[in-house]
Amino acid sequence: MIIDELKEEITDPDDAYNTLDIILNYSTSKMRSLLLLTKELFSNKDPAEIHCLIFVERRYTAKCVYYVLQQYINLEPILTKSLRPQFMVGRNSVVPSIESLLYQKWNNTAIESFRNGDCNLLVCSNVLEEGIDVQACNYVFAYDPLKTFNSYVQTKGRARSSDALYAIFTDKSDEVSVVQKIKGYQEAHKNIQDFLIGRILDQDEPKEQDIAEQFKDLITPFRTQSGAYLLASNALPLLYRYCALLPTDAFGVATPWFNKQTTDDLIHVALQMPLQSSIKHTIMSKKYRTVKQAQISAAFEACKTLYEQGELNERLLPVTKTECVAKVSEELFSHWKKFNDNGK
């Protein structure tokens, strides 16, 4: 009798137990706060208006938070059409393994989904704090404690939209210490700003729309044969996207290198592409007043070169392995099309 009941309990689907009440009642206070905040902010909201990042400290935490969120969203009708979650984690760069390679492939898929809008909520470890370029986010949550000032600046810097919301979660028992630490970070940030007064222009970081307007006339858009346009404002994200898809080993990542140079109070940069890229020469930008403008100029020239060398397709996207194989097959094995599988 008892054995039969245990068998039935084991074979019951998870949906029989993972109800909204159970998820909320058996979650930690911090997890419960995250779930309720997502419900408050994103209920029946247009998915295209949501670009949310959730930062956690550990890879295991990223996966756990993702699966709890996914289950909660599936059970909450007012969130099902609004949120499309995904997760990405850092990989062990010291010990190469099959697991690390699988994580890298998963991360590439996750970041592409976030960039093209298939995913609008990304749970990630510190792999996204710096080094990977994503579009401006309007919701950024720090789920775990921010242990360093650098983590505070990097995560807060991801909230680049003008109406962005930045939130830090903590357990009730740690609330006082976390508030004191954040006040210390804010004071350090203010001291840095005060120190830089008079040394740099006191202005906010330009928004993507401002950059696009500024470069509309300075750099003429590049048009492919199929009619796709490369705008100056899209050049830098496209360059980082191309580099992220280059093959790498377990000891490094492929990123472009910008070397700043100043001449007559104007700035230009020398762009060196990763060794895995087909561009082996140094690309020099035109001279501008800011480093950002010079980087965009160099990235624009690099993207044009990549397109001319066949590294970007007619839609100005990095060429995939499937496209490479198809191109080689078309050039070298076109005569095979004369024969079918039966040898006729």
mmCIF file of C-alpha atoms in Angstrom, residues 126 128-130 145-158 184-186 188-189:
data_model
loop_
_atom_site.group_PDB
_atom_site.id
_atom_site.type_symbol
_atom_site.label_atom_id
_atom_site.label_comp_id
_atom_site.label_asym_id
_atom_site.label_seq_id
_atom_site.Cartn_x
_atom_site.Cartn_y
_atom_site.Cartn_z
ATOM 1 C CA ASN A 126 29.753 37.941 -14.040
ATOM 2 C CA LEU A 128 28.338 39.869 -18.716
ATOM 3 C CA GLU A 129 29.686 42.412 -16.223
ATOM 4 C CA GLU A 130 32.258 43.461 -18.798
ATOM 5 C CA PRO A 145 25.796 40.967 -3.106
ATOM 6 C CA LEU A 146 28.157 43.239 -5.032
ATOM 7 C CA LYS A 147 31.501 42.457 -3.440
ATOM 8 C CA THR A 148 33.611 45.027 -5.280
ATOM 9 C CA PHE A 149 33.251 48.590 -6.496
ATOM 10 C CA ASN A 150 34.049 47.380 -10.015
ATOM 11 C CA SER A 151 31.050 44.998 -9.949
ATOM 12 C CA TYR A 152 28.807 47.861 -8.832
ATOM 13 C CA VAL A 153 29.987 50.140 -11.653
ATOM 14 C CA GLN A 154 29.849 47.437 -14.334
ATOM 15 C CA THR A 155 26.372 46.153 -13.468
ATOM 16 C CA LYS A 156 24.925 49.639 -12.985
ATOM 17 C CA GLY A 157 26.506 50.700 -16.275
ATOM 18 C CA ARG A 158 24.406 48.120 -18.123
ATOM 19 C CA GLY A 184 30.304 53.699 0.139
ATOM 20 C CA TYR A 185 30.280 52.791 -3.556
ATOM 21 C CA GLN A 186 28.133 55.842 -4.347
ATOM 22 C CA ALA A 188 33.509 56.670 -4.185
ATOM 23 C CA HIS A 189 31.751 57.204 -7.504
#
